[in-house]
Coordinates of C-alpha atoms (C1' of nucleotides) in Angstrom, one line a residue:
Chain A
M1 CA 7.1 -3.6 -24.6
F2 CA 6.0 -6.1 -21.9
E3 CA 4.9 -8.3 -24.2
N4 CA 5.0 -11.7 -24.4
A5 CA 5.3 -12.7 -27.7
S6 CA 8.3 -10.2 -27.8
G7 CA 9.6 -12.9 -24.6
H8 CA 9.2 -10.1 -21.9
F9 CA 8.0 -11.0 -18.4
R10 CA 5.3 -10.1 -16.9
S11 CA 5.5 -9.0 -13.3
V12 CA 3.4 -10.3 -10.5
H13 CA 1.2 -7.5 -10.4
S14 CA 0.8 -6.8 -14.4
A15 CA -3.1 -6.5 -15.1
L16 CA -2.2 -7.4 -18.8
K17 CA -3.4 -10.7 -20.0
P18 CA -1.3 -13.4 -20.7
K19 CA -1.7 -14.5 -24.6
T20 CA 0.3 -17.4 -23.9
A21 CA 3.1 -18.9 -21.8
L22 CA 6.4 -18.5 -22.7
K23 CA 8.4 -21.1 -23.7
N24 CA 12.1 -20.8 -22.9
E25 CA 13.1 -23.3 -21.2
G26 CA 16.3 -24.6 -23.2
A27 CA 19.6 -22.8 -22.2
D28 CA 19.1 -22.1 -18.5
G29 CA 15.4 -22.8 -17.3
F30 CA 13.9 -26.0 -15.8
R31 CA 10.5 -26.7 -14.6
R32 CA 9.1 -27.0 -11.4
Y33 CA 5.7 -28.4 -10.2
L34 CA 4.2 -27.9 -6.8
S35 CA 0.8 -29.2 -5.4
Q36 CA -1.3 -27.2 -3.6
G37 CA 0.3 -25.7 -0.2
E38 CA 3.8 -26.3 -1.3
H39 CA 6.4 -23.5 -0.6
L40 CA 8.5 -22.1 -3.7
F41 CA 10.6 -20.4 -1.6
Y42 CA 10.3 -18.6 2.2
E43 CA 11.2 -14.9 3.0
A44 CA 14.8 -14.6 3.3
D45 CA 15.6 -17.5 1.6
R46 CA 18.8 -16.8 -0.5
A47 CA 17.5 -16.4 -4.1
V48 CA 19.2 -18.0 -6.6
F49 CA 16.2 -18.5 -9.3
V50 CA 13.5 -15.9 -10.5
Y51 CA 10.3 -17.9 -11.2
E52 CA 8.1 -17.7 -14.5
V53 CA 4.4 -19.3 -13.6
V54 CA 3.4 -21.7 -16.3
F55 CA 0.1 -23.0 -15.1
G56 CA -1.8 -22.2 -11.5
S57 CA -1.7 -19.6 -8.8
L58 CA 0.8 -18.8 -6.1
R59 CA 0.6 -16.7 -2.7
L60 CA 3.5 -14.3 -2.0
T61 CA 3.1 -13.4 1.8
R62 CA 5.2 -11.4 4.4
I63 CA 4.7 -11.7 8.0
Q64 CA 5.1 -9.3 10.9
Q65 CA 6.5 -10.3 14.3
D66 CA 3.2 -9.9 16.0
G67 CA 2.0 -12.4 13.7
R68 CA 0.0 -10.7 11.4
R69 CA 0.4 -11.5 8.2
H70 CA 0.1 -9.6 4.7
V71 CA -0.6 -11.1 1.3
V72 CA 1.5 -9.2 -1.0
A73 CA 0.0 -10.5 -3.9
F74 CA -1.5 -13.2 -6.0
A75 CA 0.6 -14.8 -8.9
F76 CA -1.0 -16.3 -11.8
P77 CA 0.5 -17.7 -15.5
G78 CA 2.5 -15.3 -17.3
D79 CA 3.7 -13.5 -14.2
I80 CA 7.3 -13.7 -12.9
V81 CA 7.8 -14.1 -8.9
G82 CA 10.9 -14.4 -6.9
L83 CA 13.0 -11.0 -7.9
P84 CA 15.9 -10.9 -5.2
V85 CA 16.3 -7.9 -3.1
D86 CA 19.6 -8.1 -1.5
G87 CA 20.3 -11.5 -2.7
R88 CA 17.5 -13.0 -1.1
H89 CA 13.6 -13.4 -1.0
S90 CA 11.4 -10.7 0.6
T91 CA 8.0 -13.2 0.8
E92 CA 7.4 -16.7 1.0
C93 CA 5.4 -18.2 -1.9
V94 CA 3.2 -20.9 -1.7
A95 CA 1.3 -22.3 -4.2
V96 CA -2.6 -22.3 -3.5
A97 CA -3.2 -24.6 -6.6
P98 CA -1.3 -27.3 -8.3
V99 CA 1.5 -24.9 -9.9
E100 CA 4.3 -25.0 -12.7
V101 CA 6.9 -23.0 -13.1
I102 CA 9.8 -22.6 -15.2
A103 CA 13.0 -21.6 -13.0
H104 CA 15.8 -19.3 -14.3
R105 CA 19.0 -19.0 -12.9
Y106 CA 19.5 -15.4 -11.8
D107 CA 22.2 -13.4 -10.2
P108 CA 21.7 -9.3 -10.4
A109 CA 25.2 -8.5 -9.3
A110 CA 26.5 -10.6 -12.3
P111 CA 27.4 -8.3 -15.5
P112 CA 24.4 -7.8 -17.5
E113 CA 26.8 -9.1 -20.4
Q114 CA 26.3 -12.6 -18.9
K115 CA 22.7 -13.0 -19.9
P116 CA 21.4 -9.6 -21.5
G117 CA 18.0 -11.4 -22.2
L118 CA 17.1 -12.0 -18.9
H119 CA 18.7 -9.1 -17.0
A120 CA 16.4 -6.8 -19.4
R121 CA 13.3 -9.0 -18.5
V122 CA 14.1 -8.9 -14.9
L123 CA 14.5 -5.6 -15.0
A124 CA 11.3 -4.7 -17.1
A125 CA 9.3 -7.0 -14.7
A126 CA 10.6 -5.1 -11.7
L127 CA 9.6 -1.8 -13.0
E128 CA 5.9 -3.0 -13.9
E129 CA 5.9 -4.6 -10.4
I130 CA 6.2 -1.0 -8.8
R131 CA 3.5 0.7 -10.8
A132 CA 1.3 -2.4 -9.8
L133 CA 2.1 -2.6 -5.9
Q134 CA 1.3 1.4 -6.3
D135 CA -2.1 0.5 -8.1
H136 CA -2.7 -2.0 -5.1
F137 CA -2.1 1.2 -2.7
L138 CA -5.3 2.6 -4.1
M139 CA -7.0 -0.4 -3.4
L140 CA -5.8 -0.4 0.5
G141 CA -6.0 3.3 1.2
R142 CA -9.4 4.7 2.6
R143 CA -11.7 2.7 0.7
S144 CA -14.5 1.1 1.5
A145 CA -15.0 -2.8 1.8
A146 CA -17.2 -3.1 -1.3
E147 CA -14.7 -1.1 -3.0
K148 CA -12.1 -3.1 -2.4
V149 CA -13.8 -6.4 -2.9
A150 CA -15.5 -5.4 -6.1
A151 CA -11.8 -3.9 -7.4
F152 CA -10.1 -7.2 -6.6
I153 CA -12.7 -9.3 -8.3
L154 CA -12.4 -7.4 -11.6
W155 CA -8.7 -7.7 -11.3
L156 CA -9.0 -11.5 -11.1
E157 CA -11.5 -11.1 -14.1
H158 CA -9.1 -9.7 -15.8
R159 CA -6.3 -12.2 -14.9
I160 CA -8.0 -15.7 -15.1
G161 CA -11.5 -14.5 -15.7
E162 CA -13.0 -17.4 -18.4
G163 CA -16.3 -16.3 -20.7
A164 CA -19.4 -17.9 -19.5
G165 CA -22.2 -16.5 -22.1
A166 CA -22.8 -12.9 -21.5
C167 CA -21.1 -13.3 -18.1
R168 CA -18.0 -14.0 -16.9
L169 CA -16.5 -17.1 -14.6
I170 CA -13.7 -17.2 -11.9
R171 CA -12.1 -19.8 -10.1
L172 CA -11.0 -18.5 -6.9
S173 CA -8.2 -20.7 -6.0
M174 CA -7.6 -18.8 -2.3
N175 CA -9.4 -18.8 0.0
R176 CA -11.5 -15.8 2.3
A177 CA -8.7 -15.3 4.7
D178 CA -6.1 -14.9 2.1
I179 CA -8.4 -12.3 0.3
A180 CA -9.1 -10.6 3.2
D181 CA -5.3 -10.8 4.1
H182 CA -4.7 -8.9 1.2
L183 CA -7.3 -6.4 1.4
G184 CA -6.9 -5.2 4.7
L185 CA -10.1 -6.6 5.8
T186 CA -11.2 -9.4 8.4
P187 CA -12.7 -12.7 6.5
E188 CA -15.6 -11.9 7.9
T189 CA -16.2 -8.5 6.3
V190 CA -14.6 -10.3 2.5
S191 CA -17.8 -13.1 3.0
R192 CA -20.6 -10.4 4.3
T193 CA -19.6 -8.5 1.1
I194 CA -19.5 -11.3 -1.5
T195 CA -22.9 -12.1 0.1
Q196 CA -24.1 -8.7 -0.4
F197 CA -23.1 -9.1 -4.1
R198 CA -24.9 -12.0 -4.5
E199 CA -28.2 -10.9 -2.9
S200 CA -28.4 -7.9 -5.3
R201 CA -27.5 -10.1 -8.2
L202 CA -23.9 -8.8 -8.9
I203 CA -22.8 -12.1 -8.9
A204 CA -23.6 -15.8 -8.8
L205 CA -21.5 -18.4 -6.7
D206 CA -21.4 -22.1 -7.4
G207 CA -20.2 -23.0 -3.9
A208 CA -17.3 -20.6 -2.6
Q209 CA -14.4 -20.9 -4.8
T210 CA -16.6 -20.6 -8.2
M211 CA -17.8 -16.9 -8.9
L212 CA -19.8 -15.9 -11.8
I213 CA -19.8 -12.1 -12.6
L214 CA -23.4 -11.3 -13.5
D215 CA -23.1 -7.3 -14.5
M216 CA -20.0 -6.3 -15.2
P217 CA -20.9 -2.7 -15.5
R218 CA -22.3 -2.7 -12.1
M219 CA -19.4 -3.9 -10.9
K220 CA -17.0 -1.4 -11.9
S221 CA -19.4 1.5 -11.0
V222 CA -19.1 -0.2 -7.4
A223 CA -15.1 -0.7 -7.6
E224 CA -15.0 2.7 -8.3
G225 CA -17.4 4.0 -5.3
G226 CA -20.2 5.0 -7.5
Chain B
M1 CA 24.7 -3.6 -2.0
F2 CA 23.2 -0.7 -2.0
E3 CA 25.7 1.3 -0.2
N4 CA 26.1 4.9 -1.3
A5 CA 29.5 4.5 -0.8
S6 CA 30.1 2.0 -3.6
G7 CA 28.0 4.0 -5.8
H8 CA 24.8 2.2 -5.6
F9 CA 21.4 4.1 -5.6
R10 CA 18.8 3.9 -2.7
S11 CA 15.5 3.6 -3.6
V12 CA 12.7 5.8 -2.7
H13 CA 11.6 4.0 0.3
S14 CA 14.7 2.4 1.8
A15 CA 14.9 2.5 5.3
L16 CA 18.8 3.1 4.9
K17 CA 20.4 6.5 6.1
P18 CA 22.4 8.3 3.6
K19 CA 26.1 8.6 4.8
T20 CA 26.8 11.2 2.0
A21 CA 25.0 12.6 -0.9
L22 CA 26.4 11.0 -4.1
K23 CA 28.6 12.9 -5.9
N24 CA 28.7 11.4 -10.0
E25 CA 27.3 14.4 -11.4
G26 CA 29.9 14.7 -14.4
A27 CA 29.4 12.6 -18.0
D28 CA 25.7 12.6 -17.6
G29 CA 24.2 14.2 -14.3
F30 CA 22.9 17.9 -14.3
R31 CA 21.4 19.6 -11.6
R32 CA 17.7 20.9 -11.0
Y33 CA 16.4 22.8 -8.3
L34 CA 12.9 23.1 -7.1
S35 CA 11.1 25.0 -4.6
Q36 CA 8.2 24.2 -2.5
G37 CA 5.0 23.0 -4.4
E38 CA 6.7 23.2 -8.0
H39 CA 7.2 19.7 -9.8
L40 CA 9.4 17.6 -10.8
F41 CA 7.4 15.5 -13.2
Y42 CA 3.9 14.8 -13.7
E43 CA 2.2 11.3 -13.6
A44 CA 2.5 9.7 -17.4
D45 CA 4.9 12.2 -18.6
R46 CA 7.5 10.6 -21.1
A47 CA 10.4 9.3 -18.4
V48 CA 13.5 10.8 -19.8
F49 CA 15.5 11.0 -16.7
V50 CA 16.1 9.2 -13.2
Y51 CA 16.7 11.6 -10.3
E52 CA 18.7 11.4 -7.6
V53 CA 17.6 13.0 -4.6
V54 CA 20.4 15.7 -3.2
F55 CA 18.6 18.0 -1.1
G56 CA 15.0 18.3 0.3
S57 CA 11.9 16.4 0.2
L58 CA 9.6 15.1 -2.7
R59 CA 5.8 14.0 -2.6
L60 CA 5.1 11.1 -4.8
T61 CA 1.4 10.7 -5.9
R62 CA -1.3 8.9 -7.7
I63 CA -4.2 10.0 -8.3
Q64 CA -7.9 8.2 -8.9
Q65 CA -10.7 9.2 -11.5
D66 CA -12.9 10.0 -8.4
G67 CA -10.0 12.5 -7.2
R68 CA -9.1 10.5 -4.5
R69 CA -5.3 10.5 -3.8
H70 CA -2.4 8.3 -2.7
V71 CA 0.9 9.5 -1.5
V72 CA 2.9 6.7 -3.1
A73 CA 6.0 7.9 -1.1
F74 CA 8.3 10.6 0.1
A75 CA 11.8 10.9 -0.8
F76 CA 14.4 12.2 0.8
P77 CA 18.3 12.6 0.1
G78 CA 20.1 9.6 -1.1
D79 CA 16.7 8.3 -2.9
I80 CA 16.2 7.9 -6.7
V81 CA 13.1 8.8 -8.2
G82 CA 11.0 8.6 -11.3
L83 CA 11.5 5.1 -12.3
P84 CA 10.1 4.8 -15.8
V85 CA 7.4 2.2 -16.3
D86 CA 6.4 1.3 -20.1
G87 CA 8.6 4.8 -20.9
R88 CA 6.2 6.6 -18.7
H89 CA 6.2 8.2 -14.9
S90 CA 3.5 6.1 -12.8
T91 CA 3.3 9.5 -10.2
E92 CA 3.5 12.7 -9.9
C93 CA 6.5 14.2 -8.1
V94 CA 6.0 17.6 -6.1
A95 CA 8.8 19.0 -3.7
V96 CA 7.3 19.7 -0.3
A97 CA 10.6 21.5 0.7
P98 CA 13.1 23.3 -1.4
V99 CA 14.8 20.5 -3.4
E100 CA 18.1 19.6 -4.9
V101 CA 18.1 16.9 -7.6
I102 CA 20.6 15.4 -10.0
A103 CA 19.3 14.3 -13.4
H104 CA 20.2 11.4 -15.3
R105 CA 19.1 10.9 -18.8
Y106 CA 18.1 7.1 -18.6
D107 CA 16.2 4.6 -21.1
P108 CA 15.5 1.4 -19.9
A109 CA 15.0 -0.3 -23.5
A110 CA 18.7 0.7 -24.4
P111 CA 21.1 -1.8 -24.0
P112 CA 22.8 -2.1 -20.7
E113 CA 26.3 -2.3 -22.3
Q114 CA 25.9 1.5 -23.2
K115 CA 25.8 2.8 -19.2
P116 CA 26.5 -0.3 -17.5
G117 CA 27.2 1.4 -14.3
L118 CA 23.6 3.5 -14.2
H119 CA 21.7 0.3 -15.4
A120 CA 22.7 -1.4 -12.6
R121 CA 22.1 1.2 -10.1
V122 CA 18.7 1.7 -11.5
L123 CA 17.7 -2.3 -11.1
A124 CA 19.2 -2.8 -7.7
A125 CA 16.9 0.5 -6.6
A126 CA 14.0 -0.8 -8.3
L127 CA 14.3 -4.0 -6.4
E128 CA 15.0 -2.5 -3.0
E129 CA 11.8 -0.2 -4.0
I130 CA 9.8 -3.5 -4.5
R131 CA 10.5 -4.6 -0.8
A132 CA 9.5 -1.1 0.3
L133 CA 6.4 -1.1 -0.8
Q134 CA 5.8 -4.2 0.7
D135 CA 6.8 -3.2 3.8
H136 CA 4.3 0.0 3.4
F137 CA 1.5 -2.5 2.9
L138 CA 2.2 -4.1 6.4
M139 CA 1.5 -0.4 7.7
L140 CA -1.5 0.3 5.4
G141 CA -3.5 -3.2 6.2
R142 CA -5.2 -4.0 9.1
R143 CA -3.7 -1.6 11.8
S144 CA -4.8 0.9 13.8
A145 CA -4.3 4.8 13.4
A146 CA -2.0 4.9 16.3
E147 CA 0.1 2.0 15.2
K148 CA 0.3 3.8 11.7
V149 CA 1.5 7.1 12.7
A150 CA 3.9 5.9 14.9
A151 CA 5.0 3.3 12.7
F152 CA 5.6 6.2 10.1
I153 CA 7.0 8.8 12.6
L154 CA 9.6 6.0 13.2
W155 CA 10.5 5.8 9.7
L156 CA 11.0 9.7 9.4
E157 CA 13.7 9.5 12.4
H158 CA 15.1 6.7 10.5
R159 CA 15.5 8.6 7.4
I160 CA 15.8 12.8 8.6
G161 CA 15.9 12.1 12.2
E162 CA 18.3 14.6 14.1
G163 CA 20.1 14.1 17.3
A164 CA 18.7 16.3 20.3
G165 CA 20.2 15.2 23.2
A166 CA 18.7 11.7 24.3
C167 CA 15.9 12.5 22.3
R168 CA 15.4 13.0 18.3
L169 CA 14.4 15.5 15.9
I170 CA 12.2 15.7 12.7
R171 CA 11.5 18.2 10.8
L172 CA 8.0 17.3 9.2
S173 CA 8.1 19.2 5.6
M174 CA 5.1 17.6 4.6
N175 CA 1.5 18.5 5.6
R176 CA -1.2 16.7 8.0
A177 CA -3.3 15.8 4.4
D178 CA -0.2 14.2 2.8
I179 CA 0.8 11.9 5.7
A180 CA -3.3 11.3 5.9
D181 CA -3.4 10.1 2.3
H182 CA 0.1 8.2 3.0
L183 CA -1.4 6.3 5.8
G184 CA -5.4 5.9 4.3
L185 CA -6.4 8.5 7.2
T186 CA -8.0 11.2 7.5
P187 CA -6.2 14.2 8.5
E188 CA -8.2 14.7 11.6
T189 CA -7.4 11.3 12.7
V190 CA -3.6 11.9 12.1
S191 CA -3.7 15.2 14.0
R192 CA -5.8 14.0 16.9
T193 CA -3.4 10.6 17.3
I194 CA -0.6 12.8 17.1
T195 CA -2.1 15.0 20.1
Q196 CA -2.8 11.9 21.8
F197 CA 1.0 10.9 21.6
R198 CA 1.9 14.4 23.0
E199 CA -0.3 14.1 25.8
S200 CA 1.2 10.9 26.7
R201 CA 4.4 12.3 26.7
L202 CA 5.6 10.0 23.7
I203 CA 6.6 13.5 21.7
A204 CA 6.7 17.0 21.7
L205 CA 5.9 19.3 19.4
D206 CA 7.2 23.1 18.7
G207 CA 4.5 24.1 15.8
A208 CA 3.0 22.2 13.8
Q209 CA 6.2 20.6 11.8
T210 CA 8.8 20.3 14.3
M211 CA 8.6 17.0 16.3
L212 CA 10.7 15.9 19.1
I213 CA 10.3 11.8 20.1
L214 CA 10.7 11.7 23.8
D215 CA 10.4 8.2 24.4
M216 CA 11.9 6.1 21.4
P217 CA 11.3 2.3 22.9
R218 CA 7.7 3.4 23.4
M219 CA 7.2 4.8 20.0
K220 CA 8.5 1.3 19.0
S221 CA 6.3 -0.6 21.3
V222 CA 3.4 1.4 20.0
A223 CA 4.3 1.3 16.5
E224 CA 4.2 -3.0 16.8
G225 CA 0.7 -2.9 18.5
G226 CA 2.0 -3.4 21.9
Chain C
dC1 C1' -20.3 -41.6 6.2
dG2 C1' -18.0 -38.8 9.4
dA3 C1' -14.6 -35.5 10.7
dG4 C1' -12.6 -31.0 9.6
dA5 C1' -11.3 -26.6 7.6
dG6 C1' -13.6 -22.8 5.9
dA7 C1' -17.5 -19.9 5.1
dT8 C1' -21.4 -17.6 6.6
dT9 C1' -24.5 -15.3 9.4
dG10 C1' -25.6 -12.8 14.2
dA11 C1' -25.1 -9.4 17.7
dA12 C1' -22.3 -6.3 20.4
dG13 C1' -19.0 -3.5 20.5
dT14 C1' -15.1 -0.2 18.8
dT15 C1' -12.6 2.6 15.7
dC16 C1' -12.7 6.1 12.3
dC17 C1' -14.9 9.2 9.4
dT18 C1' -17.8 13.0 8.2
dC19 C1' -19.6 17.4 9.3
dA20 C1' -18.5 21.6 11.8
dA21 C1' -16.6 25.2 14.2
dG22 C1' -12.3 27.1 16.3
dG23 C1' -7.4 28.4 16.8
dA24 C1' -2.7 28.9 15.4
dG25 C1' 0.9 30.2 12.2
dT26 C1' 2.3 32.7 8.0
dG27 C1' 2.5 35.8 4.8
dT28 C1' 0.7 40.5 2.4
dG29 C1' -0.6 44.9 2.4
dG30 C1' -1.5 49.3 4.1
Chain D
dC1 C1' 4.9 47.4 12.2
dC2 C1' 0.8 45.9 13.0
dA3 C1' -3.5 44.3 11.0
dC4 C1' -6.0 41.2 8.2
dA5 C1' -6.4 37.5 5.3
dC6 C1' -5.8 32.7 4.4
dT7 C1' -4.2 28.1 4.9
dC8 C1' -3.5 24.4 7.6
dC9 C1' -4.1 22.5 12.5
dT10 C1' -6.8 21.1 16.2
dT11 C1' -11.2 19.7 18.3
dG12 C1' -15.7 18.0 19.4
dA13 C1' -20.2 15.5 18.4
dG14 C1' -22.5 12.4 16.0
dG15 C1' -22.9 8.5 13.3
dA16 C1' -21.3 4.8 9.9
dA17 C1' -18.7 1.4 8.8
dC18 C1' -15.8 -2.5 10.3
dT19 C1' -14.2 -5.7 13.6
dT20 C1' -14.5 -9.0 17.4
dC21 C1' -16.8 -12.9 19.3
dA22 C1' -19.3 -16.7 19.1
dA23 C1' -22.1 -20.1 16.9
dT24 C1' -24.2 -22.5 12.5
dC25 C1' -23.8 -24.5 8.5
dT26 C1' -21.4 -26.2 4.2
dC27 C1' -18.2 -28.4 1.2
dT28 C1' -14.4 -31.4 0.6
dC29 C1' -12.0 -35.2 1.6
dG30 C1' -10.5 -39.5 4.0

DNA sequence: CGAGAGATTGAAGTTCCTCAAGGAGTGTGG
DNA sequence: CCACACTCCTTGAGGAACTTCAATCTCTCG
């Protein structure tokens, strides 16, 4: 299930790596392009479409009355974003890097027979996303900054890591504040933790956005509190 | 949408209060009863049924390799638990008080036409639960212990609060450790925070499990960091 | 090349956790 | 029916971890 090959969408948080981007525009899908910083949708917007990410990175954010925000998720190629709750979007969605998506008109209240394929895929994506959100709880609950950051780096590697000899390369499209608001830390703590990782030869950096994981086993050990 | 009156299930985390328990046994629902501490299902169990809570309280837990656990959610009457991911349960589910549920045989891979009503309700419940899980993130992210505990008390009040003159009464079916693992705190901190609330006349206690909210407006203010 | 945003580093302060002991409530067996 | 035992809750003291506030540095882009 949830295989791209079989035409199933993968949910926002899914840790499975997309083999290829889906190619199902045709009948009811059309493409949209966003540059960095552009909104795909806002919180509480009426939800008419669900979006399949083809290229780039998106950030899903919820904001509280007092202005504090939480980055609920990052979305990458193969993910589906914009699942409606009560006919509206529950988060705002911004491109943190240039983005290409396919928009599918979708109404959860419509009879499933109308678009059986899309309906089934959205359900599968929703159920998968629930598990991914639960996974994220394990990250936010009583864990040290080092464990959180290490787990986040490993998740990123799993989603968008590139081979680089014996090492793994990650291009971070989000900034430190985004990471901090995702992990329940401050940007300073994220920065300090990354510095520690660099000083202990766990990773190497080229600028702030390009990261090389030098020691995957040890990184996994750190993420698990070893 | 998501009204009980219209026969829609409400998801595990939903903040809406059930007006009445659903009464849709008949064709494919049968009742199950659990006493305190009994499992409804375990993590990774093959998921054959989804369960509608009629009476009592359930705890949904995920466990990590190192033994640390996170209480993903508590479920009360009107909630639906056991949504399958990849055909399996993603959490374990234990009764924290005597429980009555209705079990509905459910297979997300089956064509929606087979059980259109159930299928639509499960989808609605799943989408609603995603939002609820996102809400919970705001609770776990960078917030003080007092804010977390106050927000949790208000959520409980919303779900199972009873009138008590000008005040609101809550019967806590879970223990301090469960609350701690839900909020990302230690039991000691939860206990200390509750003591503070009591000393500042925000709440009153009768034993450890029965709580009276004395000042709802101030409790809301505390939950929001005021 | 200059300006501005973002990242890093430092020092001080606060909050929460850890470890440990005592108290309250509940249930069981004599 | 009382006493004991067990579990859970509460309270205390000390220490670690993260945050806050502030300054400096670096990268990127016009």
